[in-house]
PDB file as gemmi writes it, atoms N, CA and C in Angstrom:
CRYST1    1.000    1.000    1.000  90.00  90.00  90.00 P 1                      
ATOM      1  N   MET A   1     132.568 -63.057 -63.658  1.00  0.00           N  
ATOM      2  CA  MET A   1     131.570 -62.358 -62.760  1.00  0.00           C  
ATOM      3  C   MET A   1     131.063 -63.330 -61.758  1.00  0.00           C  
ATOM      4  N   PHE A   2     130.647 -62.870 -60.649  1.00  0.00           N  
ATOM      5  CA  PHE A   2     129.960 -63.685 -59.581  1.00  0.00           C  
ATOM      6  C   PHE A   2     128.590 -63.291 -59.401  1.00  0.00           C  
ATOM      7  N   GLU A   3     127.842 -64.089 -58.844  1.00  0.00           N  
ATOM      8  CA  GLU A   3     126.517 -63.818 -58.423  1.00  0.00           C  
ATOM      9  C   GLU A   3     126.175 -64.358 -57.072  1.00  0.00           C  
ATOM     10  N   TYR A   4     125.034 -63.718 -56.375  1.00  0.00           N  
ATOM     11  CA  TYR A   4     124.780 -64.238 -55.088  1.00  0.00           C  
ATOM     12  C   TYR A   4     123.825 -65.514 -55.232  1.00  0.00           C  
ATOM     13  N   VAL A   5     123.966 -66.491 -54.373  1.00  0.00           N  
ATOM     14  CA  VAL A   5     123.223 -67.598 -54.443  1.00  0.00           C  
ATOM     15  C   VAL A   5     121.898 -67.211 -53.652  1.00  0.00           C  
ATOM     16  N   PRO A   6     120.647 -67.454 -54.109  1.00  0.00           N  
ATOM     17  CA  PRO A   6     119.567 -67.049 -53.350  1.00  0.00           C  
ATOM     18  C   PRO A   6     119.398 -68.112 -52.246  1.00  0.00           C  
ATOM     19  N   LYS A   7     118.649 -67.429 -51.137  1.00  0.00           N  
ATOM     20  CA  LYS A   7     118.592 -68.325 -49.877  1.00  0.00           C  
ATOM     21  C   LYS A   7     117.839 -69.539 -50.161  1.00  0.00           C  
ATOM     22  N   SER A   8     116.779 -69.513 -51.137  1.00  0.00           N  
ATOM     23  CA  SER A   8     115.966 -70.685 -51.409  1.00  0.00           C  
ATOM     24  C   SER A   8     116.776 -71.786 -51.930  1.00  0.00           C  
ATOM     25  N   GLU A   9     117.975 -71.498 -52.514  1.00  0.00           N  
ATOM     26  CA  GLU A   9     118.803 -72.522 -53.182  1.00  0.00           C  
ATOM     27  C   GLU A   9     119.774 -73.040 -52.199  1.00  0.00           C  
ATOM     28  N   TYR A  10     120.420 -72.198 -51.353  1.00  0.00           N  
ATOM     29  CA  TYR A  10     121.407 -72.652 -50.420  1.00  0.00           C  
ATOM     30  C   TYR A  10     120.887 -73.177 -49.089  1.00  0.00           C  
ATOM     31  N   GLN A  11     119.638 -72.777 -48.736  1.00  0.00           N  
ATOM     32  CA  GLN A  11     119.042 -73.123 -47.382  1.00  0.00           C  
ATOM     33  C   GLN A  11     118.830 -74.603 -47.208  1.00  0.00           C  
ATOM     34  N   PRO A  12     118.370 -75.467 -48.248  1.00  0.00           N  
ATOM     35  CA  PRO A  12     118.255 -76.853 -48.064  1.00  0.00           C  
ATOM     36  C   PRO A  12     119.665 -77.543 -47.742  1.00  0.00           C  
ATOM     37  N   PHE A  13     120.624 -77.156 -48.371  1.00  0.00           N  
ATOM     38  CA  PHE A  13     122.023 -77.724 -48.139  1.00  0.00           C  
ATOM     39  C   PHE A  13     122.411 -77.265 -46.653  1.00  0.00           C  
ATOM     40  N   LYS A  14     122.240 -76.063 -46.393  1.00  0.00           N  
ATOM     41  CA  LYS A  14     122.679 -75.666 -45.010  1.00  0.00           C  
ATOM     42  C   LYS A  14     121.834 -76.489 -43.942  1.00  0.00           C  
ATOM     43  N   LEU A  15     120.635 -76.564 -44.155  1.00  0.00           N  
ATOM     44  CA  LEU A  15     119.877 -77.340 -43.158  1.00  0.00           C  
ATOM     45  C   LEU A  15     120.324 -78.752 -43.024  1.00  0.00           C  
ATOM     46  N   GLU A  16     120.533 -79.435 -44.077  1.00  0.00           N  
ATOM     47  CA  GLU A  16     120.994 -80.851 -44.100  1.00  0.00           C  
ATOM     48  C   GLU A  16     122.419 -80.955 -43.543  1.00  0.00           C  
ATOM     49  N   VAL A  17     123.352 -80.038 -43.777  1.00  0.00           N  
ATOM     50  CA  VAL A  17     124.697 -80.170 -43.196  1.00  0.00           C  
ATOM     51  C   VAL A  17     124.617 -79.825 -41.721  1.00  0.00           C  
ATOM     52  N   ASP A  18     123.649 -78.956 -41.287  1.00  0.00           N  
ATOM     53  CA  ASP A  18     123.658 -78.669 -39.873  1.00  0.00           C  
ATOM     54  C   ASP A  18     123.072 -80.011 -39.187  1.00  0.00           C  
ATOM     55  N   GLU A  19     122.123 -80.663 -39.778  1.00  0.00           N  
ATOM     56  CA  GLU A  19     121.661 -81.933 -39.147  1.00  0.00           C  
ATOM     57  C   GLU A  19     122.645 -83.095 -39.103  1.00  0.00           C  
ATOM     58  N   ILE A  20     123.431 -83.072 -40.127  1.00  0.00           N  
ATOM     59  CA  ILE A  20     124.724 -83.999 -40.147  1.00  0.00           C  
ATOM     60  C   ILE A  20     125.644 -83.675 -39.001  1.00  0.00           C  
ATOM     61  N   LEU A  21     125.998 -82.419 -38.856  1.00  0.00           N  
ATOM     62  CA  LEU A  21     126.936 -82.078 -37.848  1.00  0.00           C  
ATOM     63  C   LEU A  21     126.216 -82.198 -36.472  1.00  0.00           C  
ATOM     64  N   LYS A  22     124.893 -82.170 -36.261  1.00  0.00           N  
ATOM     65  CA  LYS A  22     124.323 -82.473 -35.021  1.00  0.00           C  
ATOM     66  C   LYS A  22     124.398 -84.039 -34.858  1.00  0.00           C  
ATOM     67  N   SER A  23     124.201 -84.727 -35.823  1.00  0.00           N  
ATOM     68  CA  SER A  23     124.341 -86.150 -35.661  1.00  0.00           C  
ATOM     69  C   SER A  23     125.782 -86.597 -35.216  1.00  0.00           C  
ATOM     70  N   ILE A  24     126.679 -85.948 -35.860  1.00  0.00           N  
ATOM     71  CA  ILE A  24     128.243 -86.165 -35.441  1.00  0.00           C  
ATOM     72  C   ILE A  24     128.385 -85.759 -33.927  1.00  0.00           C  
ATOM     73  N   GLN A  25     127.874 -84.511 -33.629  1.00  0.00           N  
ATOM     74  CA  GLN A  25     128.011 -84.257 -32.233  1.00  0.00           C  
ATOM     75  C   GLN A  25     127.559 -85.206 -31.265  1.00  0.00           C  
ATOM     76  N   ARG A  26     126.170 -85.762 -31.524  1.00  0.00           N  
ATOM     77  CA  ARG A  26     125.587 -86.716 -30.700  1.00  0.00           C  
ATOM     78  C   ARG A  26     126.396 -88.006 -30.718  1.00  0.00           C  
ATOM     79  N   ASP A  27     126.848 -88.370 -31.743  1.00  0.00           N  
ATOM     80  CA  ASP A  27     127.707 -89.616 -31.826  1.00  0.00           C  
ATOM     81  C   ASP A  27     128.855 -89.568 -30.863  1.00  0.00           C  
ATOM     82  N   LEU A  28     129.576 -88.404 -31.023  1.00  0.00           N  
ATOM     83  CA  LEU A  28     130.814 -88.261 -30.228  1.00  0.00           C  
ATOM     84  C   LEU A  28     130.548 -88.052 -28.801  1.00  0.00           C  
ATOM     85  N   ARG A  29     129.461 -87.420 -28.403  1.00  0.00           N  
ATOM     86  CA  ARG A  29     129.050 -87.206 -26.982  1.00  0.00           C  
ATOM     87  C   ARG A  29     128.646 -88.462 -26.454  1.00  0.00           C  
ATOM     88  N   GLU A  30     127.653 -89.205 -27.087  1.00  0.00           N  
ATOM     89  CA  GLU A  30     127.060 -90.414 -26.618  1.00  0.00           C  
ATOM     90  C   GLU A  30     128.165 -91.644 -26.385  1.00  0.00           C  
ATOM     91  N   ASN A  31     129.227 -91.545 -27.138  1.00  0.00           N  
ATOM     92  CA  ASN A  31     130.320 -92.525 -27.070  1.00  0.00           C  
ATOM     93  C   ASN A  31     131.459 -92.086 -26.111  1.00  0.00           C  
ATOM     94  N   GLY A  32     131.175 -90.946 -25.414  1.00  0.00           N  
ATOM     95  CA  GLY A  32     132.212 -90.468 -24.423  1.00  0.00           C  
ATOM     96  C   GLY A  32     133.479 -90.032 -24.989  1.00  0.00           C  
ATOM     97  N   ILE A  33     133.445 -89.436 -26.304  1.00  0.00           N  
ATOM     98  CA  ILE A  33     134.707 -89.005 -26.782  1.00  0.00           C  
ATOM     99  C   ILE A  33     134.881 -87.493 -26.563  1.00  0.00           C  
ATOM    100  N   LEU A  34     134.048 -86.725 -27.034  1.00  0.00           N  
ATOM    101  CA  LEU A  34     134.175 -85.240 -26.907  1.00  0.00           C  
ATOM    102  C   LEU A  34     132.963 -84.478 -27.201  1.00  0.00           C  
ATOM    103  N   THR A  35     132.903 -83.163 -26.934  1.00  0.00           N  
ATOM    104  CA  THR A  35     131.852 -82.336 -27.175  1.00  0.00           C  
ATOM    105  C   THR A  35     132.469 -81.245 -28.131  1.00  0.00           C  
ATOM    106  N   PHE A  36     131.588 -80.596 -29.032  1.00  0.00           N  
ATOM    107  CA  PHE A  36     132.185 -79.518 -29.833  1.00  0.00           C  
ATOM    108  C   PHE A  36     130.863 -78.645 -30.247  1.00  0.00           C  
ATOM    109  N   GLN A  37     131.204 -77.427 -30.616  1.00  0.00           N  
ATOM    110  CA  GLN A  37     130.257 -76.521 -31.200  1.00  0.00           C  
ATOM    111  C   GLN A  37     130.598 -76.312 -32.707  1.00  0.00           C  
ATOM    112  N   PHE A  38     129.641 -75.879 -33.410  1.00  0.00           N  
ATOM    113  CA  PHE A  38     129.925 -75.592 -34.843  1.00  0.00           C  
ATOM    114  C   PHE A  38     129.211 -74.334 -35.271  1.00  0.00           C  
ATOM    115  N   ASN A  39     129.689 -73.532 -36.207  1.00  0.00           N  
ATOM    116  CA  ASN A  39     129.020 -72.319 -36.747  1.00  0.00           C  
ATOM    117  C   ASN A  39     129.523 -71.990 -38.106  1.00  0.00           C  
ATOM    118  N   LEU A  40     128.685 -71.304 -38.825  1.00  0.00           N  
ATOM    119  CA  LEU A  40     129.053 -70.912 -40.152  1.00  0.00           C  
ATOM    120  C   LEU A  40     130.116 -69.800 -40.103  1.00  0.00           C  
ATOM    121  N   ILE A  41     131.008 -69.659 -40.908  1.00  0.00           N  
ATOM    122  CA  ILE A  41     132.041 -68.588 -40.850  1.00  0.00           C  
ATOM    123  C   ILE A  41     132.091 -68.021 -42.332  1.00  0.00           C  
ATOM    124  N   GLY A  42     132.667 -66.931 -42.450  1.00  0.00           N  
ATOM    125  CA  GLY A  42     132.855 -66.299 -43.772  1.00  0.00           C  
ATOM    126  C   GLY A  42     131.707 -65.706 -44.360  1.00  0.00           C  
ATOM    127  N   SER A  43     131.580 -65.768 -45.720  1.00  0.00           N  
ATOM    128  CA  SER A  43     130.431 -65.239 -46.407  1.00  0.00           C  
ATOM    129  C   SER A  43     129.120 -65.834 -46.100  1.00  0.00           C  
ATOM    130  N   ALA A  44     129.101 -67.101 -45.768  1.00  0.00           N  
ATOM    131  CA  ALA A  44     127.839 -67.856 -45.430  1.00  0.00           C  
ATOM    132  C   ALA A  44     127.321 -67.314 -44.207  1.00  0.00           C  
ATOM    133  N   LYS A  45     128.227 -66.908 -43.183  1.00  0.00           N  
ATOM    134  CA  LYS A  45     127.727 -66.369 -41.972  1.00  0.00           C  
ATOM    135  C   LYS A  45     126.897 -65.087 -42.066  1.00  0.00           C  
ATOM    136  N   ARG A  46     127.375 -64.312 -43.062  1.00  0.00           N  
ATOM    137  CA  ARG A  46     126.645 -63.038 -43.387  1.00  0.00           C  
ATOM    138  C   ARG A  46     125.594 -63.254 -44.493  1.00  0.00           C  
ATOM    139  N   LYS A  47     125.423 -64.434 -44.861  1.00  0.00           N  
ATOM    140  CA  LYS A  47     124.424 -64.782 -45.860  1.00  0.00           C  
ATOM    141  C   LYS A  47     124.685 -64.058 -47.282  1.00  0.00           C  
ATOM    142  N   LEU A  48     125.964 -64.005 -47.549  1.00  0.00           N  
ATOM    143  CA  LEU A  48     126.420 -63.504 -48.818  1.00  0.00           C  
ATOM    144  C   LEU A  48     127.243 -64.483 -49.693  1.00  0.00           C  
ATOM    145  N   ILE A  49     126.518 -65.603 -49.891  1.00  0.00           N  
ATOM    146  CA  ILE A  49     127.070 -66.790 -50.606  1.00  0.00           C  
ATOM    147  C   ILE A  49     127.162 -66.420 -52.132  1.00  0.00           C  
ATOM    148  N   THR A  50     128.285 -66.714 -52.791  1.00  0.00           N  
ATOM    149  CA  THR A  50     128.458 -66.334 -54.168  1.00  0.00           C  
ATOM    150  C   THR A  50     128.836 -67.579 -54.831  1.00  0.00           C  
ATOM    151  N   ARG A  51     128.826 -67.548 -56.218  1.00  0.00           N  
ATOM    152  CA  ARG A  51     129.261 -68.542 -57.076  1.00  0.00           C  
ATOM    153  C   ARG A  51     129.572 -67.854 -58.386  1.00  0.00           C  
ATOM    154  N   VAL A  52     130.244 -68.599 -59.260  1.00  0.00           N  
ATOM    155  CA  VAL A  52     130.508 -68.059 -60.535  1.00  0.00           C  
ATOM    156  C   VAL A  52     129.263 -67.926 -61.429  1.00  0.00           C  
ATOM    157  N   GLU A  53     129.054 -66.863 -61.976  1.00  0.00           N  
ATOM    158  CA  GLU A  53     127.799 -66.641 -62.784  1.00  0.00           C  
ATOM    159  C   GLU A  53     127.878 -67.554 -63.984  1.00  0.00           C  
ATOM    160  N   ASN A  54     126.829 -68.316 -64.288  1.00  0.00           N  
ATOM    161  CA  ASN A  54     126.650 -69.198 -65.319  1.00  0.00           C  
ATOM    162  C   ASN A  54     127.663 -70.385 -65.349  1.00  0.00           C  
ATOM    163  N   GLY A  55     128.272 -70.625 -64.218  1.00  0.00           N  
ATOM    164  CA  GLY A  55     129.255 -71.626 -64.026  1.00  0.00           C  
ATOM    165  C   GLY A  55     128.626 -72.874 -63.491  1.00  0.00           C  
ATOM    166  N   ASN A  56     129.487 -73.959 -63.332  1.00  0.00           N  
ATOM    167  CA  ASN A  56     128.966 -75.269 -62.768  1.00  0.00           C  
ATOM    168  C   ASN A  56     129.793 -75.617 -61.637  1.00  0.00           C  
ATOM    169  N   GLN A  57     130.351 -74.722 -60.900  1.00  0.00           N  
ATOM    170  CA  GLN A  57     131.178 -75.034 -59.760  1.00  0.00           C  
ATOM    171  C   GLN A  57     130.481 -75.088 -58.571  1.00  0.00           C  
ATOM    172  N   GLY A  58     129.136 -74.559 -58.475  1.00  0.00           N  
ATOM    173  CA  GLY A  58     128.443 -74.533 -57.234  1.00  0.00           C  
ATOM    174  C   GLY A  58     128.924 -73.477 -56.250  1.00  0.00           C  
ATOM    175  N   PHE A  59     128.610 -73.794 -54.932  1.00  0.00           N  
ATOM    176  CA  PHE A  59     129.056 -72.746 -53.890  1.00  0.00           C  
ATOM    177  C   PHE A  59     129.501 -73.568 -52.708  1.00  0.00           C  
ATOM    178  N   ASP A  60     130.018 -72.967 -51.656  1.00  0.00           N  
ATOM    179  CA  ASP A  60     130.352 -73.729 -50.457  1.00  0.00           C  
ATOM    180  C   ASP A  60     129.983 -72.970 -49.278  1.00  0.00           C  
ATOM    181  N   LEU A  61     129.791 -73.779 -48.096  1.00  0.00           N  
ATOM    182  CA  LEU A  61     129.514 -73.215 -46.903  1.00  0.00           C  
ATOM    183  C   LEU A  61     130.568 -73.666 -45.971  1.00  0.00           C  
ATOM    184  N   ASP A  62     131.300 -72.571 -45.336  1.00  0.00           N  
ATOM    185  CA  ASP A  62     132.371 -72.950 -44.508  1.00  0.00           C  
ATOM    186  C   ASP A  62     131.955 -72.956 -43.004  1.00  0.00           C  
ATOM    187  N   TYR A  63     132.327 -73.978 -42.391  1.00  0.00           N  
ATOM    188  CA  TYR A  63     132.042 -74.100 -40.888  1.00  0.00           C  
ATOM    189  C   TYR A  63     133.203 -74.105 -40.051  1.00  0.00           C  
ATOM    190  N   ASN A  64     133.174 -73.570 -38.848  1.00  0.00           N  
ATOM    191  CA  ASN A  64     134.262 -73.583 -37.843  1.00  0.00           C  
ATOM    192  C   ASN A  64     133.756 -74.688 -36.849  1.00  0.00           C  
ATOM    193  N   ILE A  65     134.598 -75.638 -36.472  1.00  0.00           N  
ATOM    194  CA  ILE A  65     134.255 -76.561 -35.370  1.00  0.00           C  
ATOM    195  C   ILE A  65     135.201 -76.314 -34.275  1.00  0.00           C  
ATOM    196  N   VAL A  66     134.600 -76.064 -33.106  1.00  0.00           N  
ATOM    197  CA  VAL A  66     135.321 -75.799 -31.854  1.00  0.00           C  
ATOM    198  C   VAL A  66     135.070 -76.803 -30.923  1.00  0.00           C  
ATOM    199  N   ILE A  67     136.261 -77.550 -30.514  1.00  0.00           N  
ATOM    200  CA  ILE A  67     136.273 -78.626 -29.563  1.00  0.00           C  
ATOM    201  C   ILE A  67     136.168 -78.009 -28.184  1.00  0.00           C  
ATOM    202  N   GLN A  68     135.098 -78.494 -27.423  1.00  0.00           N  
ATOM    203  CA  GLN A  68     134.888 -77.938 -26.051  1.00  0.00           C  
ATOM    204  C   GLN A  68     135.573 -78.805 -25.050  1.00  0.00           C  
ATOM    205  N   ARG A  69     135.285 -80.179 -25.061  1.00  0.00           N  
ATOM    206  CA  ARG A  69     135.911 -80.968 -24.138  1.00  0.00           C  
ATOM    207  C   ARG A  69     136.108 -82.307 -24.534  1.00  0.00           C  
ATOM    208  N   ILE A  70     137.284 -82.831 -24.269  1.00  0.00           N  
ATOM    209  CA  ILE A  70     137.625 -84.197 -24.677  1.00  0.00           C  
ATOM    210  C   ILE A  70     137.561 -85.033 -23.468  1.00  0.00           C  
ATOM    211  N   PHE A  71     136.701 -86.021 -23.525  1.00  0.00           N  
ATOM    212  CA  PHE A  71     136.405 -86.921 -22.424  1.00  0.00           C  
ATOM    213  C   PHE A  71     137.430 -88.229 -22.469  1.00  0.00           C  
ATOM    214  N   ASN A  72     137.724 -88.717 -23.583  1.00  0.00           N  
ATOM    215  CA  ASN A  72     138.586 -89.829 -23.794  1.00  0.00           C  
ATOM    216  C   ASN A  72     139.921 -89.279 -24.192  1.00  0.00           C  
ATOM    217  N   ASN A  73     140.867 -89.584 -23.256  1.00  0.00           N  
ATOM    218  CA  ASN A  73     142.308 -89.113 -23.463  1.00  0.00           C  
ATOM    219  C   ASN A  73     143.002 -89.558 -24.718  1.00  0.00           C  
ATOM    220  N   ARG A  74     142.470 -90.709 -25.252  1.00  0.00           N  
ATOM    221  CA  ARG A  74     143.070 -91.244 -26.441  1.00  0.00           C  
ATOM    222  C   ARG A  74     142.841 -90.231 -27.523  1.00  0.00           C  
ATOM    223  N   TYR A  75     141.859 -89.444 -27.472  1.00  0.00           N  
ATOM    224  CA  TYR A  75     141.571 -88.474 -28.626  1.00  0.00           C  
ATOM    225  C   TYR A  75     142.141 -87.191 -28.347  1.00  0.00           C  
ATOM    226  N   LYS A  76     143.059 -87.053 -27.492  1.00  0.00           N  
ATOM    227  CA  LYS A  76     143.920 -85.879 -27.320  1.00  0.00           C  
ATOM    228  C   LYS A  76     145.043 -85.869 -28.423  1.00  0.00           C  
ATOM    229  N   ASN A  77     145.255 -87.099 -29.034  1.00  0.00           N  
ATOM    230  CA  ASN A  77     146.157 -87.280 -30.120  1.00  0.00           C  
ATOM    231  C   ASN A  77     145.559 -86.563 -31.332  1.00  0.00           C  
ATOM    232  N   ALA A  78     146.102 -85.469 -31.939  1.00  0.00           N  
ATOM    233  CA  ALA A  78     145.467 -84.748 -33.034  1.00  0.00           C  
ATOM    234  C   ALA A  78     145.174 -85.597 -34.267  1.00  0.00           C  
ATOM    235  N   LYS A  79     146.235 -86.634 -34.564  1.00  0.00           N  
ATOM    236  CA  LYS A  79     146.004 -87.306 -35.833  1.00  0.00           C  
ATOM    237  C   LYS A  79     144.798 -88.296 -35.640  1.00  0.00           C  
ATOM    238  N   LEU A  80     144.676 -88.874 -34.462  1.00  0.00           N  
ATOM    239  CA  LEU A  80     143.605 -89.827 -34.161  1.00  0.00           C  
ATOM    240  C   LEU A  80     142.197 -88.983 -34.130  1.00  0.00           C  
ATOM    241  N   LEU A  81     142.260 -87.846 -33.564  1.00  0.00           N  
ATOM    242  CA  LEU A  81     141.013 -86.993 -33.515  1.00  0.00           C  
ATOM    243  C   LEU A  81     140.621 -86.639 -34.964  1.00  0.00           C  
ATOM    244  N   LYS A  82     141.594 -86.186 -35.808  1.00  0.00           N  
ATOM    245  CA  LYS A  82     141.333 -85.983 -37.095  1.00  0.00           C  
ATOM    246  C   LYS A  82     140.664 -87.123 -37.850  1.00  0.00           C  
ATOM    247  N   GLN A  83     141.214 -88.214 -37.628  1.00  0.00           N  
ATOM    248  CA  GLN A  83     140.681 -89.395 -38.325  1.00  0.00           C  
ATOM    249  C   GLN A  83     139.284 -89.791 -37.915  1.00  0.00           C  
ATOM    250  N   LYS A  84     139.054 -89.662 -36.589  1.00  0.00           N  
ATOM    251  CA  LYS A  84     137.670 -89.876 -36.090  1.00  0.00           C  
ATOM    252  C   LYS A  84     136.704 -88.929 -36.779  1.00  0.00           C  
ATOM    253  N   PHE A  85     137.009 -87.707 -36.900  1.00  0.00           N  
ATOM    254  CA  PHE A  85     136.140 -86.682 -37.587  1.00  0.00           C  
ATOM    255  C   PHE A  85     135.996 -87.116 -39.040  1.00  0.00           C  
ATOM    256  N   ILE A  86     136.956 -87.491 -39.717  1.00  0.00           N  
ATOM    257  CA  ILE A  86     136.849 -87.850 -41.179  1.00  0.00           C  
ATOM    258  C   ILE A  86     136.062 -89.136 -41.263  1.00  0.00           C  
ATOM    259  N   ASP A  87     136.247 -90.048 -40.403  1.00  0.00           N  
ATOM    260  CA  ASP A  87     135.389 -91.267 -40.451  1.00  0.00           C  
ATOM    261  C   ASP A  87     133.865 -90.981 -40.362  1.00  0.00           C  
ATOM    262  N   LEU A  88     133.633 -89.982 -39.359  1.00  0.00           N  
ATOM    263  CA  LEU A  88     132.133 -89.761 -39.086  1.00  0.00           C  
ATOM    264  C   LEU A  88     131.540 -88.823 -40.233  1.00  0.00           C  
ATOM    265  N   PHE A  89     132.467 -87.948 -40.786  1.00  0.00           N  
ATOM    266  CA  PHE A  89     132.001 -87.211 -41.842  1.00  0.00           C  
ATOM    267  C   PHE A  89     131.580 -88.161 -43.052  1.00  0.00           C  
ATOM    268  N   ASN A  90     132.509 -89.063 -43.319  1.00  0.00           N  
ATOM    269  CA  ASN A  90     132.242 -90.091 -44.338  1.00  0.00           C  
ATOM    270  C   ASN A  90     130.985 -90.829 -44.046  1.00  0.00           C  
ATOM    271  N   LYS A  91     130.782 -91.302 -42.921  1.00  0.00           N  
ATOM    272  CA  LYS A  91     129.616 -92.152 -42.452  1.00  0.00           C  
ATOM    273  C   LYS A  91     128.326 -91.315 -42.707  1.00  0.00           C  
ATOM    274  N   TYR A  92     128.283 -89.996 -42.150  1.00  0.00           N  
ATOM    275  CA  TYR A  92     126.995 -89.394 -42.182  1.00  0.00           C  
ATOM    276  C   TYR A  92     126.794 -88.614 -43.473  1.00  0.00           C  
ATOM    277  N   PHE A  93     127.813 -88.127 -44.230  1.00  0.00           N  
ATOM    278  CA  PHE A  93     127.574 -87.526 -45.553  1.00  0.00           C  
ATOM    279  C   PHE A  93     127.265 -88.573 -46.615  1.00  0.00           C  
ATOM    280  N   ASP A  94     127.879 -89.788 -46.493  1.00  0.00           N  
ATOM    281  CA  ASP A  94     127.577 -90.942 -47.491  1.00  0.00           C  
ATOM    282  C   ASP A  94     126.064 -91.190 -47.334  1.00  0.00           C  
ATOM    283  N   ARG A  95     125.620 -91.216 -46.078  1.00  0.00           N  
ATOM    284  CA  ARG A  95     124.288 -91.723 -45.836  1.00  0.00           C  
ATOM    285  C   ARG A  95     123.313 -90.681 -46.474  1.00  0.00           C  
ATOM    286  N   ASN A  96     123.704 -89.426 -46.304  1.00  0.00           N  
ATOM    287  CA  ASN A  96     122.647 -88.308 -46.711  1.00  0.00           C  
ATOM    288  C   ASN A  96     122.912 -87.729 -47.980  1.00  0.00           C  
ATOM    289  N   TYR A  97     124.049 -87.980 -48.713  1.00  0.00           N  
ATOM    290  CA  TYR A  97     124.440 -87.203 -49.884  1.00  0.00           C  
ATOM    291  C   TYR A  97     123.467 -87.337 -50.950  1.00  0.00           C  
ATOM    292  N   ASN A  98     123.141 -88.529 -51.376  1.00  0.00           N  
ATOM    293  CA  ASN A  98     122.173 -88.688 -52.489  1.00  0.00           C  
ATOM    294  C   ASN A  98     120.785 -87.950 -52.215  1.00  0.00           C  
ATOM    295  N   SER A  99     120.321 -88.174 -50.975  1.00  0.00           N  
ATOM    296  CA  SER A  99     118.890 -87.529 -50.584  1.00  0.00           C  
ATOM    297  C   SER A  99     118.944 -86.119 -50.770  1.00  0.00           C  
ATOM    298  N   ILE A 100     120.083 -85.451 -50.466  1.00  0.00           N  
ATOM    299  CA  ILE A 100     120.120 -83.940 -50.559  1.00  0.00           C  
ATOM    300  C   ILE A 100     119.883 -83.580 -52.018  1.00  0.00           C  
ATOM    301  N   PHE A 101     120.587 -84.214 -52.941  1.00  0.00           N  
ATOM    302  CA  PHE A 101     120.518 -83.812 -54.365  1.00  0.00           C  
ATOM    303  C   PHE A 101     119.270 -84.251 -55.092  1.00  0.00           C  
ATOM    304  N   LYS A 102     118.862 -85.411 -54.568  1.00  0.00           N  
ATOM    305  CA  LYS A 102     117.524 -85.882 -55.367  1.00  0.00           C  
ATOM    306  C   LYS A 102     116.423 -84.876 -54.874  1.00  0.00           C  
ATOM    307  N   GLU A 103     116.340 -84.567 -53.656  1.00  0.00           N  
ATOM    308  CA  GLU A 103     115.248 -83.688 -53.156  1.00  0.00           C  
ATOM    309  C   GLU A 103     115.367 -82.252 -53.834  1.00  0.00           C  
ATOM    310  N   ILE A 104     116.489 -81.754 -54.041  1.00  0.00           N  
ATOM    311  CA  ILE A 104     116.626 -80.405 -54.588  1.00  0.00           C  
ATOM    312  C   ILE A 104     116.506 -80.413 -56.090  1.00  0.00           C  
ATOM    313  N   TYR A 105     117.177 -81.365 -56.716  1.00  0.00           N  
ATOM    314  CA  TYR A 105     117.190 -81.201 -58.250  1.00  0.00           C  
ATOM    315  C   TYR A 105     116.221 -82.094 -58.894  1.00  0.00           C  
ATOM    316  N   ASN A 106     115.398 -82.809 -58.256  1.00  0.00           N  
ATOM    317  CA  ASN A 106     114.363 -83.628 -58.993  1.00  0.00           C  
ATOM    318  C   ASN A 106     113.053 -83.122 -58.840  1.00  0.00           C  
ATOM    319  N   ASP A 107     112.899 -81.919 -58.240  1.00  0.00           N  
ATOM    320  CA  ASP A 107     111.620 -81.334 -58.066  1.00  0.00           C  
ATOM    321  C   ASP A 107     111.100 -80.714 -59.303  1.00  0.00           C  
TER     322      ASP A 107                                                      
END                                                                             
């Protein structure tokens, strides 16, 4: 069985991920690499987030990242661009990961 995740539970995660994605946007733009937009897709877009009832698997938020403009021709190489995103995700998520869980689960 599945259950819906209450907004009060998923909202802190969504807000934190949005802030991290905005930081990545700013980093890429300020370094003259590219610009992109992001938005929730799937069930999260419709605010119908589910999880396994009484499970320990959690839930997910799916985002679409749309590249708008590439300023640095070096990053027109898909492998290089992918690696740049992975490096930035690691940088910003590692920095914020523990604070997200401490704030939510230690209240």
